[in-house]
mmCIF file of C-alpha atoms in Angstrom:
data_model
loop_
_atom_site.group_PDB
_atom_site.id
_atom_site.type_symbol
_atom_site.label_atom_id
_atom_site.label_comp_id
_atom_site.label_asym_id
_atom_site.label_seq_id
_atom_site.Cartn_x
_atom_site.Cartn_y
_atom_site.Cartn_z
ATOM 1 C CA MET A 1 92.818 116.245 50.164
ATOM 2 C CA PRO A 2 90.262 118.759 51.889
ATOM 3 C CA PRO A 3 87.437 119.868 49.401
ATOM 4 C CA TYR A 4 87.283 123.224 48.130
ATOM 5 C CA PRO A 5 84.705 125.609 49.348
ATOM 6 C CA ASP A 6 81.545 125.463 47.460
ATOM 7 C CA LYS A 7 80.815 128.940 46.722
ATOM 8 C CA LEU A 8 82.700 132.037 46.396
ATOM 9 C CA PRO A 9 83.173 133.959 49.797
ATOM 10 C CA ASP A 10 80.849 137.135 49.910
ATOM 11 C CA GLY A 11 83.727 140.009 49.635
ATOM 12 C CA GLY A 12 81.184 142.849 49.981
ATOM 13 C CA SER A 13 80.253 141.743 53.256
ATOM 14 C CA ASP A 14 83.913 140.172 54.760
ATOM 15 C CA PRO A 15 86.034 143.088 54.919
ATOM 16 C CA ASN A 16 88.792 140.257 55.334
ATOM 17 C CA VAL A 17 88.040 139.040 51.867
ATOM 18 C CA ILE A 18 88.599 141.241 48.214
ATOM 19 C CA GLU A 19 86.689 140.016 45.376
ATOM 20 C CA LYS A 20 87.286 141.661 41.974
ATOM 21 C CA THR A 21 86.252 141.068 38.786
ATOM 22 C CA TYR A 22 87.824 141.763 35.312
ATOM 23 C CA THR A 23 87.033 141.766 31.719
ATOM 24 C CA ILE A 24 89.614 140.023 29.867
ATOM 25 C CA ASP A 25 90.102 139.577 25.784
ATOM 26 C CA VAL A 26 92.183 136.806 24.232
ATOM 27 C CA ILE A 27 93.259 139.251 21.318
ATOM 28 C CA THR A 28 95.400 136.592 19.742
ATOM 29 C CA PRO A 29 94.635 133.550 18.421
ATOM 30 C CA LEU A 30 94.096 130.754 21.226
ATOM 31 C CA PHE A 31 95.359 127.348 20.958
ATOM 32 C CA GLY A 32 94.857 124.163 23.204
ATOM 33 C CA GLY A 33 93.946 125.064 27.072
ATOM 34 C CA GLY A 34 91.186 122.546 27.019
ATOM 35 C CA TYR A 35 90.702 119.754 28.744
ATOM 36 C CA GLU A 36 92.619 117.376 26.132
ATOM 37 C CA ALA A 37 96.020 118.612 26.225
ATOM 38 C CA GLY A 38 96.875 120.261 22.919
ATOM 39 C CA THR A 39 93.186 120.918 21.763
ATOM 40 C CA VAL A 40 90.685 123.347 22.125
ATOM 41 C CA ASP A 41 87.557 123.116 24.054
ATOM 42 C CA PRO A 42 84.997 125.312 21.980
ATOM 43 C CA ASP A 43 82.621 124.713 24.884
ATOM 44 C CA MET A 44 84.605 125.423 27.466
ATOM 45 C CA PRO A 45 87.683 127.419 25.725
ATOM 46 C CA ILE A 46 88.693 129.250 29.207
ATOM 47 C CA ARG A 47 88.492 127.032 32.192
ATOM 48 C CA ALA A 48 89.569 128.308 35.605
ATOM 49 C CA SER A 49 91.846 125.516 36.548
ATOM 50 C CA SER A 50 94.253 126.837 33.725
ATOM 51 C CA ILE A 51 94.085 130.244 35.357
ATOM 52 C CA ARG A 52 95.381 129.244 38.302
ATOM 53 C CA GLY A 53 98.224 127.320 36.911
ATOM 54 C CA HIS A 54 99.267 130.471 35.056
ATOM 55 C CA LEU A 55 98.929 132.211 38.109
ATOM 56 C CA ARG A 56 100.708 130.026 40.054
ATOM 57 C CA PHE A 57 103.734 130.443 37.569
ATOM 58 C CA TRP A 58 103.751 133.949 37.358
ATOM 59 C CA TRP A 59 103.426 133.964 40.980
ATOM 60 C CA ARG A 60 106.957 132.409 41.315
ATOM 61 C CA ALA A 61 108.303 134.378 38.589
ATOM 62 C CA THR A 62 107.409 138.094 39.965
ATOM 63 C CA ARG A 63 107.313 136.505 44.052
ATOM 64 C CA GLY A 64 109.815 133.616 44.366
ATOM 65 C CA ALA A 65 113.049 135.638 44.195
ATOM 66 C CA ARG A 66 111.833 136.784 47.951
ATOM 67 C CA TYR A 67 112.645 133.607 49.604
ATOM 68 C CA ASP A 68 115.788 131.819 50.226
ATOM 69 C CA ASN A 69 115.352 128.217 49.291
ATOM 70 C CA VAL A 70 112.957 125.907 47.832
ATOM 71 C CA LYS A 71 111.731 124.588 50.609
ATOM 72 C CA GLU A 72 110.394 128.072 51.735
ATOM 73 C CA LEU A 73 108.923 128.539 48.034
ATOM 74 C CA ARG A 74 107.135 125.765 47.923
ATOM 75 C CA GLN A 75 105.778 126.226 51.077
ATOM 76 C CA ARG A 76 104.301 129.369 50.410
ATOM 77 C CA GLU A 77 103.132 128.261 47.109
ATOM 78 C CA GLY A 78 100.904 125.774 48.861
ATOM 79 C CA GLU A 79 99.868 128.828 51.176
ATOM 80 C CA ILE A 80 98.232 130.827 48.705
ATOM 81 C CA TRP A 81 97.768 128.883 45.350
ATOM 82 C CA GLY A 82 96.859 125.097 47.187
ATOM 83 C CA SER A 83 98.912 121.679 47.832
ATOM 84 C CA MET A 84 97.519 118.183 47.990
ATOM 85 C CA GLU A 85 97.520 118.899 51.999
ATOM 86 C CA ASN A 86 95.742 122.320 51.877
ATOM 87 C CA PRO A 87 92.842 124.292 49.275
ATOM 88 C CA SER A 88 93.721 127.302 48.030
ATOM 89 C CA PRO A 89 92.149 130.476 49.711
ATOM 90 C CA VAL A 90 92.291 132.044 46.001
ATOM 91 C CA ILE A 91 89.014 131.149 44.624
ATOM 92 C CA VAL A 92 88.977 131.838 40.940
ATOM 93 C CA GLU A 93 85.818 131.868 38.451
ATOM 94 C CA ALA A 94 86.066 132.418 34.467
ATOM 95 C CA ASP A 95 82.967 132.954 32.749
ATOM 96 C CA ILE A 96 83.023 133.185 28.959
ATOM 97 C CA GLN A 97 81.295 136.362 27.479
ATOM 98 C CA SER A 98 82.114 135.240 23.482
ATOM 99 C CA CYS A 99 83.266 131.680 22.521
ATOM 100 C CA GLY A 100 84.647 133.505 19.469
ATOM 101 C CA LYS A 101 85.086 131.397 15.920
ATOM 102 C CA ALA A 102 87.148 127.996 15.924
ATOM 103 C CA TYR A 103 88.950 127.341 12.294
ATOM 104 C CA PRO A 104 92.215 125.916 11.092
ATOM 105 C CA CYS A 105 95.209 127.750 11.406
ATOM 106 C CA ALA A 106 96.230 126.263 8.188
ATOM 107 C CA TYR A 107 95.438 124.748 5.046
ATOM 108 C CA TYR A 108 97.381 122.460 2.215
ATOM 109 C CA PRO A 109 96.831 123.925 -1.502
ATOM 110 C CA GLU A 110 95.601 121.330 -4.210
ATOM 111 C CA GLY A 111 98.435 119.056 -4.725
ATOM 112 C CA SER A 112 101.061 120.834 -2.450
ATOM 113 C CA ASN A 113 102.828 119.111 0.805
ATOM 114 C CA SER A 114 103.645 122.483 1.949
ATOM 115 C CA PRO A 115 101.198 124.486 4.445
ATOM 116 C CA GLN A 116 99.463 127.765 3.763
ATOM 117 C CA PHE A 117 99.082 129.615 7.099
ATOM 118 C CA LYS A 118 96.312 132.236 7.343
ATOM 119 C CA VAL A 119 97.326 135.692 7.215
ATOM 120 C CA ASN A 120 98.811 137.079 10.247
ATOM 121 C CA HIS A 121 99.318 133.482 11.711
ATOM 122 C CA PRO A 122 103.096 133.441 11.126
ATOM 123 C CA PRO A 123 104.728 129.848 10.388
ATOM 124 C CA TYR A 124 107.387 130.554 13.308
ATOM 125 C CA ALA A 125 105.101 130.705 15.856
ATOM 126 C CA LEU A 126 102.373 128.023 14.636
ATOM 127 C CA PHE A 127 104.652 125.318 13.045
ATOM 128 C CA PRO A 128 103.523 122.724 15.801
ATOM 129 C CA PHE A 129 99.788 123.206 14.562
ATOM 130 C CA GLN A 130 100.362 122.695 10.643
ATOM 131 C CA GLY A 131 99.295 119.190 10.403
ATOM 132 C CA SER A 132 100.680 116.892 7.664
ATOM 133 C CA ARG A 133 99.352 115.671 4.576
ATOM 134 C CA ARG A 134 101.863 113.249 3.794
ATOM 135 C CA GLN A 135 100.489 111.259 7.495
ATOM 136 C CA ASP A 136 96.755 112.690 7.092
ATOM 137 C CA ILE A 137 97.473 114.968 9.904
ATOM 138 C CA PRO A 138 94.662 117.833 9.820
ATOM 139 C CA ALA A 139 96.010 121.479 10.806
ATOM 140 C CA THR A 140 95.096 122.424 14.168
ATOM 141 C CA LYS A 141 91.933 124.469 15.006
ATOM 142 C CA CYS A 142 92.475 127.561 16.959
ATOM 143 C CA ILE A 143 89.870 130.190 18.342
ATOM 144 C CA ALA A 144 89.882 133.815 18.052
ATOM 145 C CA GLY A 145 87.714 136.348 19.416
ATOM 146 C CA ILE A 146 87.299 135.040 22.460
ATOM 147 C CA SER A 147 86.058 137.258 25.819
ATOM 148 C CA PHE A 148 85.495 136.085 29.425
ATOM 149 C CA ARG A 149 85.059 137.751 32.681
ATOM 150 C CA LEU A 150 87.419 136.678 35.246
ATOM 151 C CA THR A 151 86.213 137.001 39.060
ATOM 152 C CA ILE A 152 88.829 136.246 41.715
ATOM 153 C CA SER A 153 88.560 136.075 45.449
ATOM 154 C CA TYR A 154 91.239 136.461 48.084
ATOM 155 C CA PRO A 155 92.102 136.900 51.712
ATOM 156 C CA LYS A 156 93.192 140.907 51.949
ATOM 157 C CA GLU A 157 96.663 139.678 53.121
ATOM 158 C CA LEU A 158 97.378 138.416 49.785
ATOM 159 C CA SER A 159 96.791 141.302 47.981
ATOM 160 C CA LEU A 160 100.005 141.641 46.438
ATOM 161 C CA GLU A 161 100.619 138.130 45.960
ATOM 162 C CA VAL A 162 98.403 137.838 43.873
ATOM 163 C CA GLY A 163 97.970 141.369 42.604
ATOM 164 C CA ALA A 164 101.499 140.695 41.115
ATOM 165 C CA ALA A 165 100.574 137.414 39.443
ATOM 166 C CA LEU A 166 97.676 138.851 38.214
ATOM 167 C CA TRP A 167 99.204 141.630 36.757
ATOM 168 C CA ALA A 168 102.019 139.837 35.006
ATOM 169 C CA TRP A 169 99.982 137.058 33.523
ATOM 170 C CA VAL A 170 97.832 139.362 31.858
ATOM 171 C CA ASN A 171 100.537 141.523 30.622
ATOM 172 C CA PHE A 172 103.177 138.776 29.749
ATOM 173 C CA GLY A 173 101.550 135.263 29.144
ATOM 174 C CA GLY A 174 98.483 134.343 28.062
ATOM 175 C CA ILE A 175 96.040 131.152 27.870
ATOM 176 C CA GLY A 176 96.493 127.995 26.192
ATOM 177 C CA ALA A 177 99.495 126.701 24.237
ATOM 178 C CA ARG A 178 102.539 128.940 22.741
ATOM 179 C CA THR A 179 102.082 131.686 24.777
ATOM 180 C CA ARG A 180 105.571 132.345 24.801
ATOM 181 C CA ARG A 181 105.510 132.831 20.873
ATOM 182 C CA GLY A 182 102.080 135.071 21.282
ATOM 183 C CA CYS A 183 98.916 133.083 21.212
ATOM 184 C CA GLY A 184 96.422 133.283 23.540
ATOM 185 C CA ALA A 185 97.806 137.028 24.354
ATOM 186 C CA LEU A 186 95.331 139.250 26.781
ATOM 187 C CA TYR A 187 94.173 142.273 26.975
ATOM 188 C CA CYS A 188 92.343 143.911 30.172
ATOM 189 C CA GLN A 189 91.723 147.687 30.328
ATOM 190 C CA ASP A 190 92.031 147.756 34.144
ATOM 191 C CA LEU A 191 95.495 145.824 34.288
ATOM 192 C CA SER A 192 97.034 146.825 31.308
ATOM 193 C CA PRO A 193 98.516 150.124 29.907
ATOM 194 C CA PRO A 194 96.809 152.785 29.332
ATOM 195 C CA ASP A 195 98.797 153.842 25.762
ATOM 196 C CA ARG A 196 102.406 153.420 24.289
ATOM 197 C CA ALA A 197 103.715 156.797 25.354
ATOM 198 C CA GLY A 198 103.487 156.349 29.204
ATOM 199 C CA ILE A 199 104.419 152.906 29.006
ATOM 200 C CA GLY A 200 107.504 153.316 30.715
ATOM 201 C CA GLU A 201 106.241 154.858 33.702
ATOM 202 C CA TRP A 202 103.463 153.051 33.692
ATOM 203 C CA TYR A 203 105.789 149.589 34.289
ATOM 204 C CA ARG A 204 107.686 151.444 36.797
ATOM 205 C CA GLN A 205 104.662 152.171 38.922
ATOM 206 C CA CYS A 206 103.328 148.271 39.124
ATOM 207 C CA LEU A 207 106.419 147.055 40.166
ATOM 208 C CA LYS A 208 106.455 149.387 42.767
ATOM 209 C CA GLU A 209 102.696 148.904 43.328
ATOM 210 C CA SER A 210 102.946 144.876 43.280
ATOM 211 C CA GLY A 211 105.884 144.749 45.818
ATOM 212 C CA ILE A 212 107.877 143.182 42.968
ATOM 213 C CA VAL A 213 110.761 145.848 43.449
#
């Protein structure tokens, strides 16, 4: 497999390369996302490799319908996000600004085998992390209050591809485990809606600008 570049391309001097930086807050507790499945790495809760995987998924979700068959989709996906044969021209870096605070999402009251979840930690979303007193399994730790700086660099011709994936990931996805249940939700001032009142028009405009419709 060809090696990945040792450093980011210089987006300031190469007119064919775009480099953008975003500040992103994780606004709901983060579960998983570490090097070990299902656990949070307190030293590196946000990993560039995880972000790349999410962007790859959301690229399929937003741009995948443009291709006639799976073969064409996979070929284009490999050209953008990398494959066993070719490295990706998209470079992703994550710089932690705030590591947040780690804590168990639930606890077991004295004499009870039923967990008590923290306030604003809904059991229907977090039950896989509740642990078990009978089996002596503690509740899973999560992290709240994480903020990171995302730097992403890519060839100019991939602007629509990368832009659509990034916009969808920040607004409809998340980081870590159980993102479909609201865990690890993200907020970025540059990519998220400015207010509730104009969210419909904002959504339609973003779809158009991202080339999704």
